[in-house]
Amino acid sequence: MPALPARPDAGGHFGRFGGRFVPEALMGALEELERAFTDAQADADFRAELERLLRLYVGRPTPLWCARGLSERLGGSAVYLKREDLAHTGAHKINNTIGQCLLARRMGKRRVIAETGAGQHGVATATAAALFGQECVVYMGEEDTHRQALNVFRMEQLGATVVPVTSGSRTLKDAVNEALRDWVTNVETTHYALGSVVGPHPFPLIVREFQKVIGEEARAQILEAEGRLPGAVVACVGGGSNAIGIFHAFVEDEGVRLVGVEAAGRGIETGLHSATLSAGSPGVLHGTLSMLIQDADGQIRPTHSVSAGLDYPGVGPEHAYLRETGRATYESATDEEALAAFGLLARTEGILPALESAHAIAWVARASPSLPGDSAIVINLSGRGDKDVETVRAILAGRTGG
Amino acid sequence: MAEALAAAFAAGRAEGRALVMPFLVCGYPDAETFPAVAAAAADGGADVLEIGIPFSDPVMDGPVIQEAATRVLERGQTVRAALDLAGRAARAAALPAVLMTYYNPIFHAGLESFAGACTAAGAAGVIVPDLSIEESGPWRSACRAAGLATVFMAAPTSVERRLRLIAEASEGFIYAASTLGVTGVREDLSRRASGLVERIRECTRTPVAVGIGVSTPEHAREVASYADGVIVGSALVRRLGQSSDPATETREFVAALRAAVTGA
């Protein structure tokens, strides 16, 4: 296979995907952001400050845990968990928000806005903004503010203003719309801390660069533990930031299979899912050309997943590209499988995974018999499941008639 | 079709006034009334119609137009039905029509196919607010082949280098956003609009129309004193949603706008 380019082209394209599809009012800000990011990456002081914050504030490096209980239960490969759930605030999202809020400070922008689905990116942005003394506004679909009420409270305690979004489907995609509308209005004073590898260039690149630390650590850690590279690296994919984060360091290791696991919801055949790469088609949403879940007219269709963080009709353009080139494959797991994996990891390892991450575990549990038993598997455990305990409890209680 | 826009602006210049360019959401308040509303706009003195083809995720639109678009989509209006209806409305009004929609419905239909459908509906041009100049090459080719004008937006944040690109890519007119922000009804007209129009004029002789937040006859009069066209959207769409007689409401409001620009 020819080597894939490590960076998008000058217009932010990964193959035929990516680019910049935004109102003219934002073009200047995207150009400014790209310049600021390039300068920051070349600045040793910026890199040192980011490294210091990741180590002392976020708690990096996160461990790579050899999950013997889970491995034994699955009866095949040695399964390792990259413990992003142990990062400050309980998910990988903080890697990106620390980076972006540091960048906002460098650009002299005192106000930071964000979208959030499950609330993890909102909490991570509110956290970084509190640390740097920035004003923070988080847009969250009204439906999600009910599903994740505790995270709303958390953000408010961190000093952020949470704005419930009542337009459209009242979920993550509508929160992105509303954040973009805010940005169009306040672009001169505000940085939009986009939470995934989606959106217009340079966001997919910036978020990847701030998340790639996951894979860099995991690669060194697995080499130390096993003395060789893993057979597969597996991560859940909504927008795809934790997956790009762990994949990136392995892209050039041709023998390492990269597997993204999307949310099949109630089953792809029911239409109630968020499996964009598995069941979508090319289109333009939120500033980028990627794969989308849409109807025959190009209107965006409602999505479904038990995990709010995967409930999104788009996906990062670099994932669309990795899929098209065959470098990564994309599978899916249903709500049911994710719930079962939540319980499986809890009982075999004493770890409650986020429902998002449970999709990756679910796929490994299903595919395990067909995976080569003599090679290790690394799963990105992108977040902890405390936020989902109430959701899982309600579903299980509904089942027993309780 | 694109010539119809040039003719309209030439006529406005000859009369020494700015054009009145009301914006309607296709199929709002309902499909049956829509051609009559368009005709009423013409009766009231509109020169060019802007017709929005609803999209599920309109990031450049504020609450009024979002809500109107959502209502229309919930009734099941397809893009094909919207284009047919826009064509009927333009014929009923006997005015040049500029369609406004987002890029995904265009991309999904296929650029040539969508441009062809716009021409078949009788449109003079198309505005795609989320299509940047940088990504617009294939769409501009498709519009050229279909005889459609491509109108681009300029913003108060557009620097001279970008204004030159916008001027080069725009046909018919340039849509100058009066302020940073999404469509919506505003109390005060931004002071940045006249400066932007002035900066655009340094780059091109293409007519400049001002929209976004232009809400009242007083705003229209002020804009008409420095621009070639006045675009009024949310203020009109909001009236349509509240009125029991949308056609009369439209005629009277557009007539007030027309009187204001004539006196400017």
XYZ file of C-alpha atoms in Angstrom:
666
model
C 0.000 0.000 0.000
C 1.322 3.492 -0.794
C 2.052 5.624 2.250
C -0.857 7.890 3.196
C -0.054 11.578 3.544
C 0.254 12.556 7.203
C -1.332 15.954 6.650
C -4.284 17.125 4.570
C -3.598 19.315 1.512
C -3.493 23.115 1.786
C -7.279 23.334 1.569
C -7.695 20.758 4.340
C -8.619 17.806 2.132
C -8.021 14.168 3.008
C -8.405 12.687 -0.473
C -11.826 13.835 -1.684
C -13.034 14.507 1.869
C -12.620 17.470 4.226
C -12.274 21.084 3.118
C -14.001 24.252 4.276
C -17.719 24.677 3.698
C -18.664 27.602 5.927
C -20.232 31.046 5.677
C -17.828 33.725 4.473
C -17.963 35.404 7.897
C -15.967 32.472 9.336
C -13.321 32.156 6.638
C -11.077 34.811 8.151
C -11.255 33.143 11.566
C -10.375 29.743 10.110
C -7.388 31.250 8.328
C -6.316 32.964 11.559
C -6.751 29.726 13.515
C -4.693 27.783 11.001
C -1.862 30.323 11.212
C -1.995 30.405 15.008
C -1.929 26.620 15.208
C 1.000 26.302 12.800
C 2.923 28.931 14.777
C 2.090 27.242 18.076
C 3.243 23.841 16.840
C 6.579 25.370 15.851
C 6.937 27.136 19.210
C 8.936 25.138 21.752
C 7.446 27.145 24.646
C 3.899 26.288 23.576
C 4.766 22.610 23.222
C 6.459 22.571 26.606
C 3.497 24.264 28.288
C 1.074 21.800 26.695
C 3.267 18.863 27.738
C 3.419 20.189 31.318
C -0.367 20.581 31.503
C -0.991 17.117 30.056
C 1.387 15.564 32.590
C 0.533 17.474 35.753
C -3.076 18.518 35.194
C -4.583 15.864 32.925
C -2.555 13.016 34.446
C -0.762 11.721 31.367
C 0.487 9.306 30.370
C -2.611 7.245 31.003
C -1.900 3.552 31.677
C -2.174 0.725 29.173
C -3.860 -1.968 31.231
C -3.574 -5.649 30.351
C -7.149 -6.838 30.880
C -6.520 -10.481 31.908
C -10.039 -11.096 33.183
C -11.602 -9.893 29.960
C -8.995 -11.711 27.835
C -9.669 -14.991 29.640
C -13.411 -14.589 29.265
C -13.038 -13.941 25.541
C -10.620 -16.869 25.310
C -8.372 -15.423 22.650
C -5.977 -12.548 22.276
C -4.466 -10.539 25.091
C -6.662 -7.451 25.334
C -5.135 -4.178 26.494
C -7.150 -1.111 27.502
C -5.809 2.381 26.920
C -7.139 4.060 30.036
C -8.331 7.455 28.790
C -11.082 7.066 31.366
C -8.422 7.880 33.957
C -7.631 11.261 32.425
C -8.901 14.312 34.345
C -12.678 14.727 33.828
C -12.966 11.072 32.859
C -12.485 11.004 29.103
C -10.019 11.727 26.315
C -11.819 14.998 25.497
C -9.591 16.964 27.890
C -6.497 16.405 25.673
C -8.123 18.497 22.978
C -9.690 21.189 25.155
C -6.477 21.923 27.027
C -4.772 22.321 23.652
C -7.501 24.478 22.117
C -8.006 26.724 25.148
C -4.241 27.255 25.271
C -4.425 28.176 21.593
C -7.362 30.540 22.277
C -5.292 32.262 24.963
C -2.432 32.615 22.487
C -4.838 34.218 19.977
C -6.091 36.648 22.623
C -9.640 35.268 22.599
C -11.196 35.451 26.058
C -14.445 33.675 25.202
C -14.653 29.984 24.326
C -17.722 28.161 23.029
C -18.337 24.450 22.534
C -20.976 21.937 21.541
C -21.586 18.821 23.536
C -23.615 15.640 23.187
C -23.088 13.417 26.211
C -21.588 16.362 28.037
C -18.009 15.069 28.174
C -16.636 17.612 25.721
C -18.671 20.333 27.421
C -17.251 19.399 30.807
C -13.733 19.202 29.368
C -14.096 22.648 27.752
C -15.592 24.172 30.908
C -12.678 22.669 32.854
C -9.972 24.073 30.600
C -11.738 27.454 30.431
C -11.886 27.572 34.239
C -8.186 26.759 34.392
C -7.294 29.567 31.981
C -9.871 32.065 33.268
C -11.867 32.146 30.028
C -15.589 32.769 29.631
C -17.257 29.536 28.486
C -20.609 28.887 26.785
C -21.649 25.317 25.976
C -24.448 24.453 23.548
C -26.242 21.208 24.301
C -29.343 19.724 22.686
C -32.302 20.073 25.029
C -32.902 16.332 24.795
C -29.309 15.689 25.897
C -29.586 18.133 28.815
C -32.251 15.759 30.183
C -30.317 12.567 29.341
C -27.175 13.977 30.955
C -28.513 16.324 33.632
C -25.577 15.658 35.948
C -23.087 16.877 33.350
C -25.099 20.092 32.958
C -24.716 20.671 36.683
C -21.014 19.851 36.449
C -20.450 22.437 33.700
C -22.338 25.061 35.673
C -20.225 24.361 38.751
C -17.166 24.947 36.558
C -18.501 28.397 35.725
C -19.803 27.667 32.225
C -23.153 28.765 30.825
C -25.058 25.838 29.337
C -27.506 26.794 26.587
C -30.168 24.157 25.819
C -30.740 23.961 22.052
C -34.394 23.574 21.103
C -34.093 23.564 17.313
C -34.170 20.535 15.011
C -33.728 17.164 16.707
C -32.446 18.824 19.923
C -29.314 16.677 19.996
C -25.614 16.986 19.159
C -25.967 18.062 15.523
C -28.276 20.905 16.537
C -25.828 21.910 19.263
C -23.122 22.187 16.568
C -25.483 24.306 14.417
C -26.112 26.640 17.326
C -22.416 26.885 18.217
C -21.668 27.760 14.579
C -24.368 30.467 14.683
C -22.788 31.899 17.836
C -19.367 31.798 16.183
C -20.627 33.565 13.034
C -21.904 36.322 15.335
C -19.015 36.604 17.809
C -16.101 35.390 15.732
C -13.887 38.379 16.520
C -13.813 37.710 20.267
C -14.562 33.995 20.466
C -12.793 30.712 19.842
C -14.941 27.728 18.918
C -13.413 24.715 20.680
C -14.854 22.031 18.421
C -14.828 18.694 20.188
C -14.175 16.153 17.486
C -12.241 15.607 14.260
C -15.138 17.107 12.296
C -15.927 20.616 11.046
C -14.075 22.828 8.589
C -10.305 22.754 8.142
C -8.217 23.176 10.275
C -10.378 21.562 13.008
C -9.994 17.910 11.900
C -6.222 18.439 11.830
C -6.005 20.413 15.093
C -8.118 17.952 17.066
C -6.124 15.016 15.679
C -2.846 16.690 16.616
C -4.081 17.270 20.187
C -5.436 13.705 20.458
C -2.600 11.778 18.793
C -0.818 11.609 22.161
C -3.145 8.662 22.941
C -1.695 6.497 20.181
C 1.873 7.684 20.702
C 1.721 6.572 24.327
C -0.151 3.355 23.543
C 2.378 2.368 20.860
C 5.332 2.809 23.208
C 3.471 1.067 26.044
C 2.463 -2.007 24.030
C 6.007 -2.345 22.662
C 7.263 -2.309 26.238
C 4.641 -4.788 27.466
C 4.625 -7.227 24.555
C 7.839 -6.467 22.727
C 5.871 -6.125 19.481
C 3.058 -4.202 17.883
C -0.558 -5.262 18.425
C -2.590 -7.144 15.834
C -5.405 -4.641 16.061
C -6.261 -1.243 17.527
C -9.961 -0.740 18.177
C -11.926 2.402 19.067
C -15.509 3.635 18.964
C -16.391 6.249 16.336
C -18.978 9.009 16.603
C -17.250 12.093 15.219
C -14.119 10.026 15.682
C -11.648 11.961 17.866
C -10.659 9.158 20.229
C -10.298 6.795 17.276
C -8.097 9.173 15.255
C -6.194 9.858 18.473
C -5.236 6.230 18.957
C -5.006 5.279 15.235
C -2.671 8.025 14.094
C 0.563 6.648 15.558
C -0.190 3.227 14.022
C -1.236 4.320 10.511
C 2.191 3.548 9.063
C 2.431 0.170 10.853
C 0.943 -1.846 8.025
C 0.551 -5.024 10.064
C -1.659 -3.313 12.643
C -5.330 -3.570 11.823
C -7.266 -0.361 12.642
C -10.920 -0.930 13.495
C -13.472 1.814 14.186
C -16.737 0.751 15.782
C -19.844 2.819 15.069
C -23.186 2.793 16.861
C -25.684 0.480 15.144
C -28.367 1.620 17.615
C -31.378 -0.645 17.351
C -29.838 -2.262 14.245
C -28.740 -0.669 10.980
C -31.691 -2.301 9.186
C -34.157 -0.402 11.450
C -32.842 2.995 10.325
C -32.405 3.922 14.015
C -28.616 4.109 14.211
C -25.601 6.424 13.994
C -23.424 4.205 11.778
C -22.359 6.905 9.335
C -19.486 5.085 7.620
C -21.284 1.747 7.527
C -24.595 3.052 6.179
C -24.167 6.690 5.079
C -23.278 8.456 1.849
C -20.994 11.394 0.967
C -22.250 14.863 1.852
C -21.471 18.239 3.428
C -22.433 19.114 6.990
C -20.906 21.406 9.605
C -18.243 22.677 7.296
C -16.763 19.464 5.946
C -17.306 16.971 3.144
C -17.499 13.518 4.663
C -19.968 10.686 5.035
C -23.455 11.543 6.319
C -26.720 9.972 7.331
C -29.179 11.718 5.024
C -32.371 11.192 3.049
C -32.946 11.155 -0.724
C -33.059 14.995 -0.746
C -29.817 15.501 1.175
C -31.685 16.489 4.350
C -29.937 15.229 7.473
C -31.781 12.294 9.039
C -32.314 11.782 12.766
C -29.872 9.322 14.296
C -30.087 7.074 17.308
C -27.695 5.576 19.794
C -27.995 4.661 23.442
C -24.806 6.682 23.904
C -25.327 10.413 23.370
C -21.679 10.846 22.375
C -22.078 8.668 19.269
C -25.484 10.092 18.307
C -24.235 12.190 15.371
C -25.092 11.982 11.633
C -21.579 12.834 10.414
C -18.035 11.607 10.955
C -14.549 13.080 10.621
C -13.312 13.404 7.029
C -10.056 11.603 7.829
C -12.050 8.521 8.837
C -13.932 8.639 5.524
C -10.518 8.768 3.882
C -8.983 5.955 5.953
C -11.983 3.820 5.058
C -11.869 4.663 1.362
C -8.154 3.857 1.152
C -8.729 0.610 3.054
C -6.260 1.529 5.816
C -8.948 1.301 8.494
C -12.140 -0.722 8.594
C -15.367 0.333 10.248
C -17.710 -2.044 11.993
C -20.673 -1.433 14.259
C -22.231 -2.595 17.525
C -25.855 -2.249 18.627
C -27.259 -0.645 21.779
C -27.823 -4.161 23.161
C -24.254 -5.234 22.487
C -22.904 -2.053 24.075
C -25.030 -2.573 27.193
C -23.803 -6.163 27.456
C -20.200 -4.991 27.058
C -20.741 -2.384 29.789
C -21.643 -5.194 32.207
C -18.926 -7.506 30.888
C -16.105 -5.047 31.529
C -17.549 -4.096 34.910
C -17.538 -7.729 36.084
C -14.320 -8.960 34.474
C -12.122 -5.915 35.148
C -13.898 -3.781 37.730
C -14.119 -0.926 35.221
C -17.336 0.801 34.171
C -16.753 1.985 30.592
C -18.561 4.896 28.972
C -21.350 3.559 26.754
C -19.445 5.037 23.814
C -16.311 3.012 24.594
C -18.485 -0.040 25.336
C -19.168 -0.229 21.580
C -15.474 -0.928 20.938
C -15.443 -3.592 23.650
C -18.630 -5.094 22.218
C -17.084 -5.501 18.792
C -13.977 -7.163 20.238
C -16.192 -9.510 22.250
C -18.106 -10.462 19.104
C -15.097 -10.696 16.766
C -12.737 -12.299 19.270
C -13.149 -15.906 18.019
C -12.112 -14.830 14.521
C -9.113 -12.731 15.602
C -5.654 -14.341 15.605
C -5.171 -15.563 19.188
C -1.444 -14.945 19.281
C -1.555 -11.186 18.809
C -2.542 -8.457 21.239
C -5.491 -6.128 20.810
C -5.497 -2.555 22.063
C -8.897 -1.000 22.805
C -9.203 2.717 23.456
C -11.225 2.990 26.636
C -12.092 6.577 25.776
C -14.177 7.416 28.828
C -15.491 6.203 32.142
C -19.057 5.033 32.591
C -20.114 6.900 35.719
C -22.081 9.377 33.586
C -24.054 6.468 32.074
C -24.966 4.559 35.205
C -28.390 6.183 35.426
C -29.124 5.477 31.735
C -28.149 1.833 32.123
C -30.103 1.530 35.356
C -33.260 2.912 33.730
C -32.985 0.528 30.773
C -32.393 -2.522 32.957
C -35.180 -1.501 35.356
C -37.564 -1.117 32.395
C -36.768 -4.675 31.406
C -37.540 -6.316 34.704
C -40.744 -4.293 34.924
C -39.210 -2.411 37.870
C -31.707 33.729 -16.908
C -28.747 35.417 -15.276
C -29.372 38.407 -17.617
C -32.667 39.094 -15.845
C -30.698 40.153 -12.754
C -28.434 42.465 -14.715
C -31.499 44.031 -16.335
C -33.193 44.546 -12.964
C -30.162 46.300 -11.463
C -29.710 48.392 -14.619
C -33.335 49.506 -14.355
C -32.839 50.394 -10.693
C -29.756 52.453 -11.546
C -31.652 54.211 -14.310
C -34.348 55.145 -11.796
C -31.724 56.134 -9.276
C -32.942 53.769 -6.563
C -32.015 50.533 -4.859
C -33.929 47.345 -5.623
C -36.357 45.853 -3.126
C -35.506 42.174 -2.689
C -37.815 40.320 -0.294
C -36.825 36.852 0.895
C -39.455 34.104 1.205
C -39.146 30.551 2.501
C -40.457 28.325 -0.283
C -43.805 26.831 0.740
C -44.303 29.157 3.727
C -46.793 29.848 5.164
C -48.176 27.034 2.976
C -47.778 25.689 -0.544
C -51.235 26.794 -1.718
C -50.787 30.461 -0.765
C -47.134 30.726 -1.747
C -47.501 31.864 -5.416
C -50.075 34.460 -4.319
C -47.653 35.749 -1.651
C -44.954 36.075 -4.313
C -47.356 37.904 -6.618
C -48.338 40.204 -3.738
C -44.650 41.021 -3.194
C -44.485 42.058 -6.859
C -47.654 44.153 -6.475
C -46.107 45.853 -3.477
C -43.111 46.872 -5.596
C -40.523 44.104 -5.216
C -37.889 43.989 -7.961
C -36.240 40.611 -7.350
C -37.434 37.662 -5.253
C -35.182 35.599 -3.083
C -36.618 32.175 -2.367
C -35.126 29.847 0.243
C -35.228 26.105 -0.436
C -35.445 24.637 3.090
C -32.563 22.575 4.486
C -32.627 20.613 7.744
C -29.526 22.286 9.220
C -29.470 25.980 8.216
C -26.426 27.367 10.070
C -26.716 30.880 8.578
C -30.330 31.281 9.676
C -31.733 32.630 12.918
C -34.898 31.420 14.691
C -37.537 32.954 12.355
C -36.298 31.369 9.140
C -35.255 28.150 10.910
C -38.759 27.721 12.229
C -40.417 28.456 8.881
C -38.092 25.967 7.147
C -38.766 23.318 9.785
C -42.534 23.744 9.384
C -42.266 23.295 5.616
C -40.017 20.240 5.899
C -42.327 18.671 8.474
C -45.138 18.890 5.951
C -43.021 16.733 3.661
C -42.081 19.235 0.957
C -39.326 17.657 -1.151
C -36.549 19.611 -2.854
C -38.116 18.814 -6.230
C -41.515 20.118 -5.043
C -39.815 23.220 -3.616
C -38.110 23.979 -6.944
C -41.402 23.523 -8.838
C -43.207 25.783 -6.383
C -40.445 28.425 -6.514
C -40.791 28.415 -10.312
C -44.558 28.878 -10.115
C -44.123 31.698 -7.599
C -41.583 33.491 -9.808
C -43.955 33.225 -12.777
C -46.895 34.458 -10.689
C -44.785 37.444 -9.618
C -43.205 37.914 -13.060
C -39.936 38.760 -11.289
C -36.404 37.349 -11.485
C -35.891 34.814 -8.669
C -32.691 33.995 -6.847
C -32.775 30.715 -4.949
C -30.981 30.313 -1.645
C -30.114 26.946 -0.218
C -27.294 25.113 1.532
C -24.683 23.022 -0.217
C -25.666 19.524 0.857
C -28.978 19.278 -1.064
C -27.065 20.504 -4.135
C -24.142 18.121 -3.618
C -26.454 15.201 -2.943
C -28.557 15.809 -6.064
C -25.433 16.249 -8.189
C -24.224 19.730 -9.148
C -25.214 19.597 -12.837
C -28.557 18.043 -12.044
C -29.398 20.637 -9.376
C -28.276 23.573 -11.521
C -30.351 22.214 -14.403
C -33.408 21.910 -12.155
C -32.977 25.539 -11.007
C -32.829 26.741 -14.597
C -35.848 24.621 -15.515
C -37.736 26.271 -12.635
C -36.894 29.670 -14.125
C -34.370 30.802 -11.485
C -31.952 33.598 -12.367
C -29.312 32.725 -9.819
C -28.430 30.784 -6.682
C -26.901 31.777 -3.331
C -25.265 29.045 -1.236
C -24.266 30.627 2.078
C -22.154 27.707 3.337
C -20.171 27.265 0.125
C -16.832 29.046 0.435
C -15.196 30.579 -2.622
C -12.387 28.041 -2.211
C -14.748 25.065 -2.612
C -16.993 26.629 -5.229
C -15.169 25.748 -8.481
C -17.268 22.728 -9.518
C -20.537 24.471 -8.598
C -19.627 27.584 -10.583
C -18.889 25.407 -13.637
C -22.251 23.705 -13.295
C -24.032 27.075 -12.992
C -22.166 28.514 -15.963
C -23.317 25.583 -18.085
C -26.894 26.017 -16.851
C -26.952 29.798 -17.341
C -27.388 30.534 -13.625
C -25.796 33.448 -11.805
C -23.685 32.520 -8.775
C -24.130 35.040 -5.977
C -21.627 34.998 -3.090
C -21.768 36.664 0.277
C -19.268 39.135 1.674
C -18.945 39.685 5.423
C -17.635 42.522 7.565
C -14.677 40.233 8.368
C -13.783 39.707 4.676
C -10.359 41.233 4.002
C -9.548 42.816 0.663
C -7.950 39.666 -0.744
C -11.163 37.757 -0.062
C -13.387 40.570 -1.368
C -11.509 40.355 -4.667
C -12.139 36.590 -4.856
C -15.811 37.135 -4.012
C -16.150 39.869 -6.616
C -14.547 37.663 -9.235
C -16.848 34.708 -8.485
C -20.119 36.651 -8.092
C -22.518 37.205 -10.942
C -25.648 39.347 -10.879
C -24.853 40.921 -7.537
C -22.835 40.494 -4.354
C -24.704 39.805 -1.127
C -23.138 41.964 1.582
C -23.946 40.844 5.129
C -24.753 43.995 7.088
C -23.358 42.541 10.270
C -21.667 39.481 11.718
C -24.394 37.027 12.524
C -27.199 34.916 11.184
C -30.456 36.033 9.576
C -32.910 37.606 11.984
C -34.973 40.600 12.960
C -32.856 43.346 14.556
C -33.724 46.646 16.145
C -30.734 48.565 14.892
C -28.933 48.464 11.607
C -25.242 47.730 11.908
C -22.921 50.607 11.124
C -20.517 48.194 9.489
C -22.704 47.684 6.401
C -21.854 50.929 4.612
C -18.127 50.410 5.169
C -18.320 46.920 3.709
C -20.231 48.140 0.639
C -17.607 50.840 0.152
C -14.794 48.258 0.347
C -16.596 45.994 -2.151
C -17.026 48.884 -4.576
C -13.255 49.380 -4.574
C -12.967 45.850 -6.033
C -15.786 45.653 -8.566
C -18.613 47.316 -10.480
C -20.949 44.356 -9.776
C -24.076 45.582 -7.922
C -24.120 45.114 -4.143
C -27.236 44.174 -2.177
C -27.296 44.296 1.625
C -29.087 41.778 3.817
C -29.016 40.123 7.282
C -30.879 42.065 9.917
C -32.438 44.643 7.567
C -35.848 44.701 9.241
C -37.783 47.942 8.794
C -38.559 50.582 6.141
C -36.198 52.904 8.063
C -33.392 50.343 7.739
C -34.249 49.928 4.051
C -34.029 53.685 3.476
C -30.616 53.837 5.098
C -29.272 50.843 3.149
C -30.714 52.226 -0.096
C -28.616 55.347 0.347
C -25.403 53.393 -0.314
C -26.323 49.963 -1.796
C -27.923 48.733 -5.033
C -30.365 46.363 -3.370
C -32.078 45.850 -0.015
C -32.761 42.269 1.118
C -35.421 41.813 3.794
C -36.046 38.274 5.026
C -36.841 37.467 8.650
C -38.988 40.583 9.200
C -41.230 39.524 6.300
C -41.246 35.801 7.130
C -42.228 36.608 10.711
C -45.187 38.692 9.455
C -46.286 35.806 7.216
C -46.336 33.444 10.162
C -48.498 35.782 12.224
C -50.962 36.946 9.582
C -54.389 35.594 8.656
C -54.038 37.246 5.235
C -50.412 36.653 4.172
C -50.809 38.106 0.662
C -52.153 41.457 1.878
C -49.582 41.532 4.677
C -46.812 40.971 2.123
C -48.096 43.586 -0.320
C -48.364 46.238 2.390
C -44.977 45.535 3.971
C -43.171 45.406 0.615
C -44.942 48.624 -0.437
C -43.610 50.307 2.705
C -40.094 49.104 1.854
C -40.476 50.318 -1.711
C -41.655 53.751 -0.566
C -38.671 53.932 1.765
C -36.056 53.105 -0.904
C -37.713 55.469 -3.397
C -37.355 58.310 -0.954
C -33.722 57.453 -0.203
